Short mmCIF file of C-alpha atoms in Angstrom, two decimals:
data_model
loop_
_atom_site.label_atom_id
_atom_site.label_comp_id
_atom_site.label_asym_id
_atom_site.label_seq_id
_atom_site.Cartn_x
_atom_site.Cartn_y
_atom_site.Cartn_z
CA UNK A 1 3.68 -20.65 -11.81
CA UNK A 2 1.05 -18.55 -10.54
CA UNK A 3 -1.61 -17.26 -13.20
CA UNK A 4 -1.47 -13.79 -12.41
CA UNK A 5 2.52 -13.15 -11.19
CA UNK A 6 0.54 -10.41 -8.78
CA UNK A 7 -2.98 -10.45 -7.41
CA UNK A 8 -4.42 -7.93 -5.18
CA UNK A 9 -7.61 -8.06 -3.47
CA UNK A 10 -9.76 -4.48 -2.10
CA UNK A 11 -12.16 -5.02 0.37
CA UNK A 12 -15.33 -3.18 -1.32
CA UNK A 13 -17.48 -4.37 1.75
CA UNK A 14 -20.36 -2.24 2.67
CA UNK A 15 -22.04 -3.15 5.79
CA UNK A 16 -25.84 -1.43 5.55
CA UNK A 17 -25.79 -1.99 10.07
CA UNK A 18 -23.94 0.75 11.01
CA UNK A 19 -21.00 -0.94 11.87
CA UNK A 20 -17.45 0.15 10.40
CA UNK A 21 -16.73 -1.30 6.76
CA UNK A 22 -14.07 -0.53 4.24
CA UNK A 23 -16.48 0.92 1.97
CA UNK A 24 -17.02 3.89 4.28
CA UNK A 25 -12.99 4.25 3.95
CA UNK A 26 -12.42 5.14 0.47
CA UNK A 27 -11.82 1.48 -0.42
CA UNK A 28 -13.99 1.99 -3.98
CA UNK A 29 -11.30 5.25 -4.79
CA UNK A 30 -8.43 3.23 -3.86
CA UNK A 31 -9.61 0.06 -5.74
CA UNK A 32 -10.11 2.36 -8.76
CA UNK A 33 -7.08 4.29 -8.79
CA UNK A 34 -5.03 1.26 -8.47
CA UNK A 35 -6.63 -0.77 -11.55
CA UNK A 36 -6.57 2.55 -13.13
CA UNK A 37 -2.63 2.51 -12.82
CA UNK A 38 -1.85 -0.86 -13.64
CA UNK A 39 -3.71 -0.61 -16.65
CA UNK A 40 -1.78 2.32 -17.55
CA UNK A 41 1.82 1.00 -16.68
CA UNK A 42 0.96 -1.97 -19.26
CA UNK A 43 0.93 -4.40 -16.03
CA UNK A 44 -2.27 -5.88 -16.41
CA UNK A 45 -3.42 -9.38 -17.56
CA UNK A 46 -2.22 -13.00 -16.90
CA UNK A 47 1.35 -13.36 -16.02
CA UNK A 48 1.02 -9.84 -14.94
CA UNK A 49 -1.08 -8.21 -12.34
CA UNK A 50 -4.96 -8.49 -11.75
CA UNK A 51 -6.89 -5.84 -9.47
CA UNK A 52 -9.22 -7.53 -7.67
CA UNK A 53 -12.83 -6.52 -6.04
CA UNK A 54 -13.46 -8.68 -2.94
CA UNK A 55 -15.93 -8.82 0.23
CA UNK A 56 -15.23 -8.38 3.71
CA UNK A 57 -11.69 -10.16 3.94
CA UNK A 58 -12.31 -9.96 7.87
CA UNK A 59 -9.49 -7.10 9.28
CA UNK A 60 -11.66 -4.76 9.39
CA UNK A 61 -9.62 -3.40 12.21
CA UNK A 62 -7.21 -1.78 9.35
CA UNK A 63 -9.89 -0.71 6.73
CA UNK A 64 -9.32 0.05 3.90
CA UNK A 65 -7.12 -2.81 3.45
CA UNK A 66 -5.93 -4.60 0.77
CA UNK A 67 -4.35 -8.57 0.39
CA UNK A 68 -1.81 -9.11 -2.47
CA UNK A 69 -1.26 -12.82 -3.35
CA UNK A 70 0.72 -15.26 -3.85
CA UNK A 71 2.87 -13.19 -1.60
CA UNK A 72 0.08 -12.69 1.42
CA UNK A 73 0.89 -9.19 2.44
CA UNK A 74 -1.80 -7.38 3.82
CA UNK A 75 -1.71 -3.49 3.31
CA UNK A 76 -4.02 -0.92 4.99
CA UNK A 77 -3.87 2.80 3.01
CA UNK A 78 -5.54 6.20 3.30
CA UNK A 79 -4.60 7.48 -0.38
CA UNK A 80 -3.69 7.42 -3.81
CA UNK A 81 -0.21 8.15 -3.26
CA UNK A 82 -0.31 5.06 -0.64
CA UNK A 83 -2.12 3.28 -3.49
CA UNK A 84 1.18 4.24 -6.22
CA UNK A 85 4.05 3.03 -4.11
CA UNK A 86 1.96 -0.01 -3.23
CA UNK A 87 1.65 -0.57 -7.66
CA UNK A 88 4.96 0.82 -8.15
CA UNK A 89 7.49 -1.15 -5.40
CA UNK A 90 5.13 -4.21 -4.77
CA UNK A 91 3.27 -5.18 -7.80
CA UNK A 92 5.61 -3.88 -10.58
CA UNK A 93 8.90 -4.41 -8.52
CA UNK A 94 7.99 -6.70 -6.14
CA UNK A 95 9.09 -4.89 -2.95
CA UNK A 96 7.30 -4.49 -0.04
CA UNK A 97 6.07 -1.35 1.13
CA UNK A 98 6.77 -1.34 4.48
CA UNK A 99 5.28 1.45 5.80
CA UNK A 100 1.78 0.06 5.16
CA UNK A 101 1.77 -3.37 5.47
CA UNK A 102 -0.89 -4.37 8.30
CA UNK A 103 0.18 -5.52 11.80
CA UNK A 104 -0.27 -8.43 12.35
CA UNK A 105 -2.45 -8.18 14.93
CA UNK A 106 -4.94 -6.42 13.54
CA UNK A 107 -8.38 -9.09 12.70
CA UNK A 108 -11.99 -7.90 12.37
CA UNK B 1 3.84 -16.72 7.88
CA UNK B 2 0.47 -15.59 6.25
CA UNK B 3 -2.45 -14.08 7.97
CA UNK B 4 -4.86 -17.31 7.13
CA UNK B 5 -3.09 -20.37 6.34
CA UNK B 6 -5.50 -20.82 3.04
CA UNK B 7 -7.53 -18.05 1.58
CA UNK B 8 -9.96 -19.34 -0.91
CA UNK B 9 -11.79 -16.68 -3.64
CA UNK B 10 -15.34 -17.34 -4.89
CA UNK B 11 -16.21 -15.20 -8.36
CA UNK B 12 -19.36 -14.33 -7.44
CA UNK B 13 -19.64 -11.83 -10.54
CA UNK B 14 -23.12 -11.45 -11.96
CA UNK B 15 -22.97 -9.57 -15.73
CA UNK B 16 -25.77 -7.94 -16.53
CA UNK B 17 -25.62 -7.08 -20.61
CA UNK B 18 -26.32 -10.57 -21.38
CA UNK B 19 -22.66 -12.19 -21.08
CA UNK B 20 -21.84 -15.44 -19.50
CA UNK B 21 -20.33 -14.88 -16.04
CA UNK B 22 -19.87 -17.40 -12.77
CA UNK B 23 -22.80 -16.31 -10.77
CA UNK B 24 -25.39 -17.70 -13.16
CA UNK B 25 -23.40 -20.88 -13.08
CA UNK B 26 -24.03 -21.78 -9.03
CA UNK B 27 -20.81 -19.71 -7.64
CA UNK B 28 -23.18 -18.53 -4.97
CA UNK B 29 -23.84 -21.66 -3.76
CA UNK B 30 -20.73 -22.80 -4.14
CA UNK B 31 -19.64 -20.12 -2.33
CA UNK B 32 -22.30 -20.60 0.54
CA UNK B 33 -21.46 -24.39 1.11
CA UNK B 34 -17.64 -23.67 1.42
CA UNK B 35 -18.21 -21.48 3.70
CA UNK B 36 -20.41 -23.49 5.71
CA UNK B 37 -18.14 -26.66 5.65
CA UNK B 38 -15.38 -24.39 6.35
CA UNK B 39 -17.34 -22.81 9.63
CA UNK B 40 -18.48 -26.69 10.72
CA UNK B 41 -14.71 -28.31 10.71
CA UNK B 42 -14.01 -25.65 12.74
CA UNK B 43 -11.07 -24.26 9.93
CA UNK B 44 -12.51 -20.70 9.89
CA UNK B 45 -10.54 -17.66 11.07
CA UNK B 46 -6.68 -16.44 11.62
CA UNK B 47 -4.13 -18.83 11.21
CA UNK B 48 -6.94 -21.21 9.37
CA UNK B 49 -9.20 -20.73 6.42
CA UNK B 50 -10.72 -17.60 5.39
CA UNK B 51 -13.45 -18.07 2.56
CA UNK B 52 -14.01 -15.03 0.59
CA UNK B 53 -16.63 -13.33 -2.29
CA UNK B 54 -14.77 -11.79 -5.11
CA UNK B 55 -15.86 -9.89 -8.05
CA UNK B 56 -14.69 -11.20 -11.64
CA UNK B 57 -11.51 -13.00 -11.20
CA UNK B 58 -10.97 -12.35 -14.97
CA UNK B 59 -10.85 -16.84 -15.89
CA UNK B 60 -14.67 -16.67 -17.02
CA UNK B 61 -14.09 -19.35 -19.52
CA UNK B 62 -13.83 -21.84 -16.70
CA UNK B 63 -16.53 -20.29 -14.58
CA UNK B 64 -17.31 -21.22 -11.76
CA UNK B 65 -14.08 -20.49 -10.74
CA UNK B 66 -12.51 -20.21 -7.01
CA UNK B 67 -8.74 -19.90 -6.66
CA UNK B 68 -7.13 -20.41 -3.22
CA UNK B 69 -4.22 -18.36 -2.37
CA UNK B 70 -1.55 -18.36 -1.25
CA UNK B 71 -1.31 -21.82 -3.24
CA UNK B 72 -2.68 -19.59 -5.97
CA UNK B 73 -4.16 -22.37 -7.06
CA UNK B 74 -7.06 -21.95 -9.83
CA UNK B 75 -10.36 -24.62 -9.59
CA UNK B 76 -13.83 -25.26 -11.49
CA UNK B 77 -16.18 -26.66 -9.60
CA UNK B 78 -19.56 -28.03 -10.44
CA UNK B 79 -21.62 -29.14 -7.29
CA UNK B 80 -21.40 -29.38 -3.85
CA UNK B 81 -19.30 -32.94 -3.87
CA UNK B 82 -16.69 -30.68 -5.45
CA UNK B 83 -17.01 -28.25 -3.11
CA UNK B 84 -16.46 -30.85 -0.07
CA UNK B 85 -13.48 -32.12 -2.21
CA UNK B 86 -11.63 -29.31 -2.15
CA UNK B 87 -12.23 -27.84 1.55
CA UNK B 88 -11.80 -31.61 3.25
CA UNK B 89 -8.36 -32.48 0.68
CA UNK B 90 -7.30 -28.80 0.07
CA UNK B 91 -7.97 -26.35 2.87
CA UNK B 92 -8.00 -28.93 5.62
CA UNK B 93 -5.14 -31.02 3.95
CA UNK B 94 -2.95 -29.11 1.94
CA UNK B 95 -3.59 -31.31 -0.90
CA UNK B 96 -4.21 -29.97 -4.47
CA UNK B 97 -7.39 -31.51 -6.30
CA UNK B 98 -6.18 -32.40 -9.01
CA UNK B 99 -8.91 -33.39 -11.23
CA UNK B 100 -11.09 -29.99 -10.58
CA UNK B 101 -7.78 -27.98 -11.27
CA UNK B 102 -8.31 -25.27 -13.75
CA UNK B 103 -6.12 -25.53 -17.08
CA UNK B 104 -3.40 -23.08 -17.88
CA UNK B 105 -5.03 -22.17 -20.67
CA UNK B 106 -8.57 -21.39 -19.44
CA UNK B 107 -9.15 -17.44 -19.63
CA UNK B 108 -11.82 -14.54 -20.06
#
């Protein structure tokens, strides 16, 4: 069994040479709002859900995205309501949200 | 089928009030040797190995700690020959390493 049933990573990468990064994105409101919420709905901790910071995770093509594991589905989202149905279906229910999982075609 | 076949998570968190935590333990070389070994078997990118920074991954008992998803499998490492271990058995193999494997029980 995985440690944490749930574990999603935000790409916090801020690139200081102009180019495009997540950080530029709201990634750092989305990371915070959903570790905010998780917290709140009691899903935190091991055998639950951890809300992860993480660098550049390279699909940079879909920033802000976000990776949840052990299920690998990628997610690219503009806002906090993006950010609740991702908490709510996926990491509390474990349903896909559709609607903003990353193409897979998308890379760096 | 997931993005990269094996997506392995350095804690590279550095504390600064005086608490243990993995980056005063070698994570960042750890972290900088993966990811060269990773780059010179030529296992870097989509459909291979993607090695990533990460903040705390909330396991700082065990620190260093790296986990590699979508395994979600949880290591300590020490040195570099661990390091090698895991990317030329692991991420190139598919095989667990069992003897740097993380216990159950290791947490904050």
């Amino acid at each position: 069994m995985s440690y944490f049933q749930r574990h999603i990573f935000f790409c916090l990468n801020q690139r200081d040479n102009g180019e495009n990064s997540c950080a530029q994105h709201g990634a750092q409101a989305g990371f915070d709002h959903c570790k905010s919420r998780v917290k709140k709905l009691g899903l935190a901790g091991p055998g639950g859900v951890r809300v992860n910071k993480a660098g550049c995770l390279d699909r940079c093509a879909g920033g802000p995205v976000a990776v949840v594991y052990p299920d690998a589905t990628w997610y690219s989202f503009v806002d906090n309501e993006d950010i609740d149905e991702i908490v709510e279906s996926h990491l509390k229910n474990g349903q896909v949200v559709e609607r903003l999982v990353l193409p897979a075609n998308v890379g760096k």
